Short mmCIF file of C-alpha atoms in Angstrom, two decimals:
data_model
loop_
_atom_site.label_atom_id
_atom_site.label_comp_id
_atom_site.label_asym_id
_atom_site.label_seq_id
_atom_site.Cartn_x
_atom_site.Cartn_y
_atom_site.Cartn_z
CA MET A 201 125.60 100.17 127.30
CA THR A 202 126.42 99.54 130.78
CA GLN A 203 123.94 99.33 133.70
CA ALA A 204 125.23 103.06 135.55
CA ALA A 205 123.90 104.63 137.59
CA PRO A 206 119.82 105.60 137.43
CA ALA A 207 119.34 108.03 134.51
CA PRO A 208 115.31 110.00 135.44
CA ALA A 209 113.14 107.58 133.21
CA THR A 210 111.50 111.09 131.45
CA GLN A 211 114.33 113.37 130.15
CA ALA A 212 113.32 116.64 128.93
CA VAL A 213 114.34 117.13 125.25
CA PRO A 214 117.68 118.89 125.53
CA GLY A 215 116.38 123.19 124.49
CA THR A 216 113.10 122.93 125.44
CA GLN A 217 114.07 125.55 128.08
CA ALA A 218 116.48 127.77 125.30
CA VAL A 219 113.74 129.47 122.72
CA PRO A 220 113.62 133.07 124.67
CA ALA A 221 110.12 133.93 125.11
CA THR A 222 110.04 135.76 121.96
CA ALA A 223 110.09 133.42 119.21
CA ALA A 224 107.89 131.93 116.37
CA PRO A 225 107.08 129.33 114.83
CA VAL A 226 108.84 129.18 111.76
CA ASP A 227 106.78 129.58 108.04
CA ALA A 228 105.69 127.10 105.77
CA GLN A 229 108.82 128.11 103.67
CA THR A 230 111.49 127.95 106.23
CA TYR A 231 109.96 124.72 107.89
CA ALA A 232 109.94 123.19 104.15
CA GLU A 233 113.80 124.64 103.59
CA ILE A 234 115.03 123.15 107.50
CA VAL A 235 113.09 119.40 106.98
CA GLN A 236 114.54 119.04 103.23
CA PHE A 237 118.09 119.99 104.77
CA TYR A 238 117.67 117.63 107.18
CA SER A 239 116.24 114.97 104.70
CA HIS A 240 119.70 115.55 102.76
CA HIS A 241 122.12 115.52 105.79
CA MET A 242 121.01 112.62 106.94
CA GLN A 243 121.32 111.07 103.46
CA LEU A 244 124.82 112.28 103.48
CA LEU A 245 125.71 110.49 106.52
CA ASP A 246 124.76 106.83 105.66
CA ASN A 247 126.12 107.54 102.45
CA ALA A 248 129.36 107.49 104.69
CA GLU A 249 130.17 110.74 102.43
CA ALA A 250 131.44 112.21 106.35
CA GLU A 251 132.81 115.77 104.45
CA GLU A 252 129.73 116.45 102.76
CA TRP A 253 127.73 115.74 105.84
CA ALA A 254 130.10 118.32 108.21
CA ASP A 255 129.70 120.94 105.91
CA GLY A 256 126.01 121.25 107.45
CA PHE A 257 128.01 122.85 110.25
CA THR A 258 128.83 126.52 110.51
CA GLU A 259 133.24 126.75 110.51
CA ASP A 260 132.93 127.41 114.05
CA GLY A 261 130.06 124.75 114.55
CA VAL A 262 129.64 122.71 117.50
CA PHE A 263 128.43 119.38 117.41
CA ALA A 264 127.26 117.83 121.85
CA GLN A 265 126.44 114.70 122.44
CA ASN A 266 125.25 113.19 126.18
CA VAL A 267 127.74 110.10 125.50
CA LYS A 268 130.27 112.22 124.60
CA PRO A 269 132.68 113.40 127.50
CA GLU A 270 133.45 116.97 124.96
CA PRO A 271 131.37 118.44 122.77
CA THR A 272 133.23 118.29 118.85
CA ARG A 273 134.69 121.93 118.43
CA GLY A 274 134.52 123.10 114.50
CA ARG A 275 133.63 121.78 111.11
CA ASP A 276 136.56 120.15 110.78
CA THR A 277 136.97 118.13 114.01
CA ILE A 278 133.59 117.21 113.41
CA ALA A 279 134.04 115.63 109.85
CA ALA A 280 137.44 114.11 111.01
CA SER A 281 135.57 111.86 113.83
CA MET A 282 132.64 111.33 111.88
CA ARG A 283 134.76 110.08 108.93
CA ARG A 284 136.91 107.70 111.42
CA GLY A 285 132.92 106.53 112.53
CA VAL A 286 131.43 105.65 108.92
CA ASP A 287 135.21 104.50 108.15
CA ARG A 288 134.47 101.33 111.24
CA LEU A 289 130.72 100.84 109.90
CA LYS A 290 132.36 99.82 107.01
CA ASN A 291 134.02 96.96 107.88
CA ARG A 292 130.69 96.24 109.95
CA ASN A 293 129.19 95.38 106.82
CA VAL A 294 125.60 96.77 108.19
CA VAL A 295 123.54 99.69 107.34
CA ARG A 296 122.46 102.38 108.92
CA ARG A 297 119.70 105.02 108.27
CA HIS A 298 119.54 107.64 110.35
CA TRP A 299 115.42 109.57 110.49
CA LEU A 300 115.18 112.86 112.20
CA SER A 301 111.64 114.20 112.16
CA MET A 302 109.06 115.60 115.08
CA VAL A 303 110.41 118.75 114.15
CA VAL A 304 109.53 121.92 115.82
CA ALA A 305 111.33 124.98 115.38
CA ASP A 306 111.16 128.53 116.47
CA GLN A 307 112.21 131.61 114.56
CA VAL A 308 114.88 133.85 116.70
CA ASP A 309 116.01 136.81 114.86
CA PRO A 310 115.74 136.15 110.43
CA GLY A 311 118.65 134.15 109.91
CA THR A 312 118.57 132.01 113.30
CA VAL A 313 116.35 129.44 113.60
CA ARG A 314 116.27 126.78 117.26
CA THR A 315 115.15 123.44 116.37
CA ARG A 316 113.90 119.97 118.72
CA TYR A 317 113.36 117.20 117.41
CA TYR A 318 113.59 113.08 117.70
CA ALA A 319 115.91 110.61 115.87
CA VAL A 320 116.59 107.43 115.42
CA VAL A 321 119.19 104.90 113.65
CA PHE A 322 118.13 102.24 112.09
CA GLU A 323 119.76 99.26 111.51
CA THR A 324 120.23 96.44 108.91
CA PRO A 325 122.90 93.63 108.47
CA VAL A 326 123.93 92.80 105.50
CA GLY A 327 121.83 89.50 104.39
CA GLY A 328 119.40 90.41 107.68
CA LYS A 329 116.96 92.04 109.12
CA ALA A 330 116.14 95.31 110.28
CA SER A 331 115.62 96.26 114.06
CA VAL A 332 115.84 100.05 115.81
CA TYR A 333 119.74 100.21 116.68
CA LEU A 334 118.91 103.58 118.62
CA SER A 335 116.83 106.54 120.29
CA THR A 336 117.07 110.38 120.57
CA THR A 337 116.54 113.33 121.01
CA GLY A 338 117.85 116.73 119.52
CA ALA A 339 118.38 120.62 119.43
CA ASP A 340 120.19 122.79 116.74
CA THR A 341 120.67 126.22 116.69
CA LEU A 342 120.81 126.81 112.86
CA VAL A 343 121.93 129.83 111.06
CA ARG A 344 121.01 131.16 107.36
CA GLU A 345 125.11 131.65 105.50
CA ASP A 346 125.51 131.61 102.00
CA GLY A 347 122.19 130.80 101.21
CA ARG A 348 121.16 127.54 102.83
CA TRP A 349 121.33 126.58 106.75
CA ARG A 350 123.70 125.42 108.54
CA ILE A 351 124.06 123.64 112.30
CA LYS A 352 125.99 126.30 114.60
CA TYR A 353 125.11 124.07 117.27
CA ARG A 354 124.02 121.05 117.63
CA GLU A 355 122.64 118.55 120.97
CA ILE A 356 122.13 115.37 121.17
CA ASN A 357 120.50 112.81 123.88
CA HIS A 358 120.64 109.16 123.70
CA ASP A 359 118.00 107.87 125.41
CA GLY A 360 118.63 105.45 128.13
CA ALA A 361 122.01 106.77 128.56
CA MET B 711 97.42 92.39 125.27
CA THR B 712 95.38 89.53 124.70
CA GLN B 713 94.79 86.76 122.08
CA ALA B 714 91.14 86.96 121.99
CA ALA B 715 88.74 86.89 119.12
CA PRO B 716 90.85 87.25 115.59
CA ALA B 717 90.55 90.91 114.20
CA PRO B 718 91.09 91.33 110.69
CA ALA B 719 94.54 91.56 109.77
CA THR B 720 94.28 94.69 107.45
CA GLN B 721 92.94 97.50 109.22
CA ALA B 722 91.16 100.40 107.82
CA VAL B 723 92.97 103.99 108.69
CA PRO B 724 90.11 105.68 111.39
CA GLY B 725 88.16 108.46 109.81
CA THR B 726 89.30 107.47 106.40
CA GLN B 727 85.70 107.93 105.66
CA ALA B 728 84.69 111.09 107.56
CA VAL B 729 86.15 113.28 105.44
CA PRO B 730 83.24 115.06 103.41
CA ALA B 731 83.56 115.04 99.85
CA THR B 732 84.23 118.77 99.53
CA ALA B 733 87.74 118.58 101.78
CA ALA B 734 90.21 119.27 100.06
CA PRO B 735 94.08 119.40 101.13
CA VAL B 736 95.06 122.01 103.73
CA ASP B 737 97.65 124.92 102.51
CA ALA B 738 100.89 124.68 102.94
CA GLN B 739 101.41 126.62 106.08
CA THR B 740 98.21 124.49 107.22
CA TYR B 741 100.21 121.88 106.78
CA ALA B 742 103.21 123.13 109.07
CA GLU B 743 100.83 124.27 111.83
CA ILE B 744 99.91 121.31 112.02
CA VAL B 745 102.99 119.61 112.14
CA GLN B 746 104.67 121.69 114.67
CA PHE B 747 102.00 121.42 116.39
CA TYR B 748 102.21 117.41 116.48
CA SER B 749 105.93 117.45 117.10
CA HIS B 750 105.43 119.60 120.54
CA HIS B 751 102.86 118.07 121.55
CA MET B 752 104.34 114.56 120.87
CA GLN B 753 107.33 116.27 122.68
CA LEU B 754 105.48 117.51 125.97
CA LEU B 755 104.10 114.17 126.41
CA ASP B 756 107.87 112.04 126.29
CA ASN B 757 108.57 114.80 128.76
CA ALA B 758 105.65 113.57 131.50
CA GLU B 759 104.57 117.37 131.31
CA ALA B 760 100.73 115.81 131.12
CA GLU B 761 98.70 118.91 131.66
CA GLU B 762 100.73 120.95 129.07
CA TRP B 763 100.40 118.43 126.57
CA ALA B 764 96.79 118.00 127.53
CA ASP B 765 95.94 121.65 127.11
CA GLY B 766 96.47 120.76 123.56
CA PHE B 767 92.45 119.37 123.82
CA THR B 768 89.80 121.39 123.73
CA GLU B 769 87.81 122.39 126.84
CA ASP B 770 85.34 119.63 125.47
CA GLY B 771 88.14 117.48 124.49
CA VAL B 772 87.09 113.64 122.93
CA PHE B 773 90.03 111.42 123.01
CA ALA B 774 88.88 107.49 121.89
CA GLN B 775 91.14 103.95 121.63
CA ASN B 776 89.72 101.11 120.32
CA VAL B 777 91.89 99.52 123.19
CA LYS B 778 89.78 101.53 126.06
CA PRO B 779 86.11 100.72 126.57
CA GLU B 780 84.80 104.37 126.61
CA PRO B 781 86.42 107.64 125.31
CA THR B 782 87.56 109.66 127.33
CA ARG B 783 85.96 112.95 127.55
CA GLY B 784 86.84 116.55 128.63
CA ARG B 785 90.67 117.96 128.55
CA ASP B 786 90.43 118.23 132.64
CA THR B 787 89.91 114.43 132.89
CA ILE B 788 92.34 113.49 129.81
CA ALA B 789 94.99 115.03 131.94
CA ALA B 790 94.26 113.47 135.11
CA SER B 791 94.18 110.13 133.12
CA MET B 792 97.59 110.82 131.27
CA ARG B 793 99.12 112.46 134.20
CA ARG B 794 98.67 108.75 136.05
CA GLY B 795 100.00 107.10 132.93
CA VAL B 796 102.99 109.13 132.72
CA ASP B 797 103.34 108.33 136.59
CA ARG B 798 103.39 105.44 136.01
CA LEU B 799 106.06 105.06 133.49
CA LYS B 800 108.36 106.94 135.34
CA ASN B 801 108.45 104.02 138.69
CA ARG B 802 109.22 101.56 135.49
CA ASN B 803 112.58 103.68 134.01
CA VAL B 804 112.26 103.35 130.26
CA VAL B 805 111.35 106.49 127.88
CA ARG B 806 109.52 106.66 125.73
CA ARG B 807 109.01 108.37 122.52
CA HIS B 808 106.02 108.89 120.50
CA TRP B 809 105.74 110.25 116.51
CA LEU B 810 103.90 110.92 114.62
CA SER B 811 104.10 111.46 110.85
CA MET B 812 102.20 110.12 107.21
CA VAL B 813 100.14 113.44 108.06
CA VAL B 814 97.08 113.46 105.79
CA ALA B 815 95.57 116.55 106.37
CA ASP B 816 91.85 118.43 104.94
CA GLN B 817 90.15 121.53 105.63
CA VAL B 818 86.23 120.62 106.71
CA ASP B 819 85.80 124.73 106.53
CA PRO B 820 87.66 128.13 107.62
CA GLY B 821 88.17 126.66 111.17
CA THR B 822 88.19 122.87 110.84
CA VAL B 823 90.49 120.53 109.81
CA ARG B 824 90.65 116.27 110.02
CA THR B 825 93.85 114.47 109.87
CA ARG B 826 94.42 110.84 109.13
CA TYR B 827 98.46 109.56 110.26
CA TYR B 828 100.39 106.43 112.16
CA ALA B 829 102.08 107.04 115.13
CA VAL B 830 104.85 104.55 116.94
CA VAL B 831 106.37 104.28 120.23
CA PHE B 832 109.71 103.85 120.87
CA GLU B 833 110.76 102.89 124.70
CA THR B 834 114.35 102.36 125.69
CA PRO B 835 115.21 101.10 129.24
CA VAL B 836 117.47 103.33 130.91
CA GLY B 837 120.75 101.22 130.00
CA GLY B 838 119.71 99.17 127.69
CA LYS B 839 118.45 99.39 123.90
CA ALA B 840 115.57 101.12 121.96
CA SER B 841 112.82 98.88 120.55
CA VAL B 842 109.99 99.24 118.88
CA TYR B 843 106.75 99.79 121.58
CA LEU B 844 103.98 99.89 119.44
CA SER B 845 102.66 100.78 116.00
CA THR B 846 98.70 102.61 115.10
CA THR B 847 96.87 104.79 113.34
CA GLY B 848 95.64 107.62 114.10
CA ALA B 849 92.36 109.96 112.99
CA ASP B 850 92.03 113.75 114.59
CA THR B 851 89.28 117.04 114.52
CA LEU B 852 91.35 120.19 115.08
CA VAL B 853 89.71 123.44 115.29
CA ARG B 854 91.23 126.64 115.69
CA GLU B 855 91.09 128.41 119.25
CA ASP B 856 93.50 131.26 120.29
CA GLY B 857 94.98 131.67 117.40
CA ARG B 858 96.05 127.70 117.66
CA TRP B 859 95.37 124.67 117.01
CA ARG B 860 93.35 122.16 119.31
CA ILE B 861 92.31 118.32 119.11
CA LYS B 862 88.14 118.37 119.75
CA TYR B 863 88.55 114.75 118.66
CA ARG B 864 91.41 112.07 118.50
CA GLU B 865 90.51 108.54 118.16
CA ILE B 866 93.37 106.33 118.21
CA ASN B 867 93.78 102.85 116.69
CA HIS B 868 95.61 100.15 118.31
CA ASP B 869 97.81 97.42 115.22
CA GLY B 870 96.99 93.85 116.33
CA ALA B 871 94.62 94.42 119.47
CA MET C 1169 116.68 87.24 102.23
CA THR C 1170 119.92 85.13 101.51
CA GLN C 1171 123.17 85.64 103.03
CA ALA C 1172 124.77 85.15 99.18
CA ALA C 1173 127.47 87.55 98.43
CA PRO C 1174 128.70 90.30 100.34
CA ALA C 1175 127.08 93.79 99.26
CA PRO C 1176 128.46 97.12 100.02
CA ALA C 1177 128.01 98.04 103.60
CA THR C 1178 126.90 101.34 103.07
CA GLN C 1179 124.65 101.95 100.15
CA ALA C 1180 124.15 105.15 98.06
CA VAL C 1181 120.77 106.19 98.33
CA PRO C 1182 119.50 105.70 94.85
CA GLY C 1183 118.77 108.55 92.56
CA THR C 1184 120.91 110.93 94.28
CA GLN C 1185 123.07 110.68 91.29
CA ALA C 1186 120.14 111.32 88.41
CA VAL C 1187 118.96 115.03 90.04
CA PRO C 1188 120.45 117.62 87.24
CA ALA C 1189 122.83 120.29 88.14
CA THR C 1190 119.73 122.92 87.04
CA ALA C 1191 117.20 121.30 89.92
CA ALA C 1192 116.52 123.29 92.87
CA PRO C 1193 114.96 122.69 96.00
CA VAL C 1194 110.63 122.41 95.45
CA ASP C 1195 108.54 124.86 97.27
CA ALA C 1196 107.10 124.60 100.55
CA GLN C 1197 103.16 124.52 98.82
CA THR C 1198 104.98 121.73 96.40
CA TYR C 1199 106.62 119.98 99.44
CA ALA C 1200 103.41 119.54 101.39
CA GLU C 1201 101.45 118.31 98.09
CA ILE C 1202 104.52 115.36 98.08
CA VAL C 1203 104.72 114.83 101.62
CA GLN C 1204 100.41 114.47 101.85
CA PHE C 1205 100.51 112.23 98.73
CA TYR C 1206 103.05 110.59 100.63
CA SER C 1207 100.94 109.60 102.82
CA HIS C 1208 97.86 109.05 101.65
CA HIS C 1209 99.11 106.63 99.07
CA MET C 1210 100.53 104.53 101.75
CA GLN C 1211 98.06 104.29 103.69
CA LEU C 1212 95.67 102.69 100.73
CA LEU C 1213 98.07 100.84 100.72
CA ASP C 1214 98.24 99.54 104.34
CA ASN C 1215 94.54 99.68 104.10
CA ALA C 1216 94.91 96.32 100.76
CA GLU C 1217 93.39 98.96 98.45
CA ALA C 1218 95.56 98.04 96.19
CA GLU C 1219 93.65 99.75 92.74
CA GLU C 1220 93.63 102.81 94.51
CA TRP C 1221 97.40 102.75 95.36
CA ALA C 1222 98.14 102.20 92.27
CA ASP C 1223 96.36 104.82 90.52
CA GLY C 1224 99.34 107.01 92.34
CA PHE C 1225 101.40 106.00 89.40
CA THR C 1226 100.97 107.14 85.76
CA GLU C 1227 99.50 104.82 83.40
CA ASP C 1228 102.99 103.67 81.97
CA GLY C 1229 104.76 103.78 85.39
CA VAL C 1230 107.39 101.56 86.54
CA PHE C 1231 108.00 100.24 89.41
CA ALA C 1232 111.21 98.72 90.04
CA GLN C 1233 113.06 97.56 92.93
CA ASN C 1234 116.19 95.98 93.73
CA VAL C 1235 115.33 92.13 95.31
CA LYS C 1236 113.19 91.99 92.30
CA PRO C 1237 115.26 90.67 89.06
CA GLU C 1238 112.27 92.71 86.53
CA PRO C 1239 111.01 96.11 86.85
CA THR C 1240 107.05 96.58 87.09
CA ARG C 1241 105.65 98.25 83.99
CA GLY C 1242 102.47 100.24 83.31
CA ARG C 1243 100.19 100.48 86.49
CA ASP C 1244 97.80 97.54 85.58
CA THR C 1245 100.46 95.28 85.51
CA ILE C 1246 101.60 97.01 89.15
CA ALA C 1247 98.03 96.95 90.49
CA ALA C 1248 97.72 92.70 89.70
CA SER C 1249 100.80 92.44 91.66
CA MET C 1250 100.09 94.90 95.10
CA ARG C 1251 96.80 92.98 95.05
CA ARG C 1252 98.09 89.62 95.11
CA GLY C 1253 100.33 90.63 97.48
CA VAL C 1254 97.66 92.33 100.20
CA ASP C 1255 95.66 88.92 99.54
CA ARG C 1256 98.67 86.70 101.05
CA LEU C 1257 99.46 88.93 103.36
CA LYS C 1258 95.75 88.57 104.77
CA ASN C 1259 95.60 85.35 105.37
CA ARG C 1260 98.93 86.04 107.46
CA ASN C 1261 97.57 88.32 110.03
CA VAL C 1262 99.31 90.92 110.43
CA VAL C 1263 99.53 94.57 109.93
CA ARG C 1264 101.63 96.88 108.50
CA ARG C 1265 102.09 100.54 108.03
CA HIS C 1266 105.29 101.86 105.60
CA TRP C 1267 106.53 104.58 106.53
CA LEU C 1268 108.21 107.42 103.77
CA SER C 1269 109.89 110.20 104.71
CA MET C 1270 112.74 112.25 105.37
CA VAL C 1271 112.09 113.18 101.49
CA VAL C 1272 113.67 115.70 99.45
CA ALA C 1273 112.49 116.93 96.51
CA ASP C 1274 114.03 119.12 92.94
CA GLN C 1275 111.79 120.14 90.87
CA VAL C 1276 113.00 119.53 87.29
CA ASP C 1277 110.74 121.50 85.89
CA PRO C 1278 106.92 123.06 86.67
CA GLY C 1279 105.86 118.85 86.40
CA THR C 1280 108.21 117.25 87.13
CA VAL C 1281 110.07 116.17 90.70
CA ARG C 1282 112.78 113.89 92.03
CA THR C 1283 112.58 113.01 95.15
CA ARG C 1284 114.94 110.72 97.14
CA TYR C 1285 113.45 109.16 100.68
CA TYR C 1286 113.34 107.19 103.38
CA ALA C 1287 110.87 103.91 104.15
CA VAL C 1288 110.55 101.02 106.83
CA VAL C 1289 107.72 98.71 107.45
CA PHE C 1290 106.56 97.92 111.31
CA GLU C 1291 104.50 94.87 111.20
CA THR C 1292 101.88 93.56 114.31
CA PRO C 1293 100.97 90.11 114.52
CA VAL C 1294 97.33 90.19 115.45
CA GLY C 1295 97.51 89.82 119.43
CA GLY C 1296 101.61 90.39 118.99
CA LYS C 1297 104.29 92.97 119.65
CA ALA C 1298 104.74 95.64 117.24
CA SER C 1299 108.75 95.30 115.08
CA VAL C 1300 110.86 96.67 112.74
CA TYR C 1301 110.20 94.22 109.08
CA LEU C 1302 112.06 96.07 107.02
CA SER C 1303 114.44 99.11 106.26
CA THR C 1304 114.42 100.46 102.32
CA THR C 1305 116.11 103.73 100.66
CA GLY C 1306 113.32 105.38 97.80
CA ALA C 1307 113.54 107.79 94.91
CA ASP C 1308 110.36 108.59 92.62
CA THR C 1309 110.76 110.95 89.37
CA LEU C 1310 107.03 112.21 90.37
CA VAL C 1311 105.08 114.10 87.66
CA ARG C 1312 101.78 116.36 87.80
CA GLU C 1313 98.76 114.72 85.94
CA ASP C 1314 94.79 116.12 86.20
CA GLY C 1315 95.22 118.72 89.24
CA ARG C 1316 97.59 115.58 90.97
CA TRP C 1317 101.41 114.17 91.86
CA ARG C 1318 101.53 110.66 90.56
CA ILE C 1319 104.81 108.51 90.56
CA LYS C 1320 105.86 107.94 86.46
CA TYR C 1321 109.56 105.74 88.02
CA ARG C 1322 110.22 104.32 91.44
CA GLU C 1323 113.40 102.51 92.79
CA ILE C 1324 113.30 101.48 96.12
CA ASN C 1325 116.20 99.19 97.55
CA HIS C 1326 116.36 97.31 100.85
CA ASP C 1327 119.15 97.40 103.18
CA GLY C 1328 120.95 94.85 103.46
CA ALA C 1329 119.62 92.90 100.21
#
């Protein structure tokens, strides 16, 4: 992490402006589904199940991050990229836990939901002490497909980057 | 934070005693509404939208904290006070994220809910590493007004203060 | 925490394999009940109400942790063990807050739910600064009893241990 050009200290949560004025909060059933989808999705990631994690994206899903020059496009590419990431982590002997919470979910149409949320990563070295590794905000477009939720577009913004 | 007179190491969650014996847990729909209200409310704060954040209080809303000598009374006063706070933060080039979770919500009457919760603040300096800034407990009285939830009374207790 | 034999850096979330293939995610009402049960349960613990906290286990409940040689068996034994723990903590003048989130909950039968989740502990010394004390994963078998949820079996795995 470099001490590069000063960024605005207060960063808007991505996607805040993206929800149409007609969108309404999702109902309790959809909210519970989405929170459980996110929880399972992050557990897969932290278990190094990169391919099962990537199955949470649509086939044409896009994963954008403010710390990357270009979004990653397509489930297979997303899976391959995350596989390299989790394999690198295995060699470092640390455990990471991705927490995703503070979810606001708006129903765009019956099969589409837009979310804005916070996520932090806790890191514990084997034999060491836990700490906060990273704080981020995120925004997703989720679509209902095969009776479950998948991510069509995800944008993650690392705080302080 | 001063090293003043020793406080009890284990502090009761505020408001625990405040809920009448007849109160019952809220239903799933209300719970989802409240969790989404809190999530949106904190996103507004961290986006430096102090006035929109203060609109989450009733006009006569009260915001009490154990680190302040007096509660702040009234939405306009709460907004002005938070505006000063977020403007000060802008000059410090740090990003803060308020997480509010662990919510227990009891229905007092159809338009009133009492909550007890935990909140932490993560802080990331621009170009730096995230860390925990603060851990707190909170208790709110929420009322339904104009088809949404608003805070009538909030009490925040900073841990270790 | 010792620098003993190297453990796998990426640890499976406990209980992931334990849910039968026929289990389905719980509905919104059950999900809200369980999240509120967990929130209240942890607030009791952090308030040093060890006996009330232990009442969240069935009479024959089991509490297993990867940092203990043997599971603790039976509500009374669990209560006595936690009473010793919270009393020790009182003498150390620190405040701990247990956050339990990222809950995936599967309905095994109408009165039984299996959960997998993350939990972290934040610690604040009196007059000092908050930090992350511990990161864990957990898995519970919950049963419905006397109109409420109780823990029949809990397994907590400390990260990095």
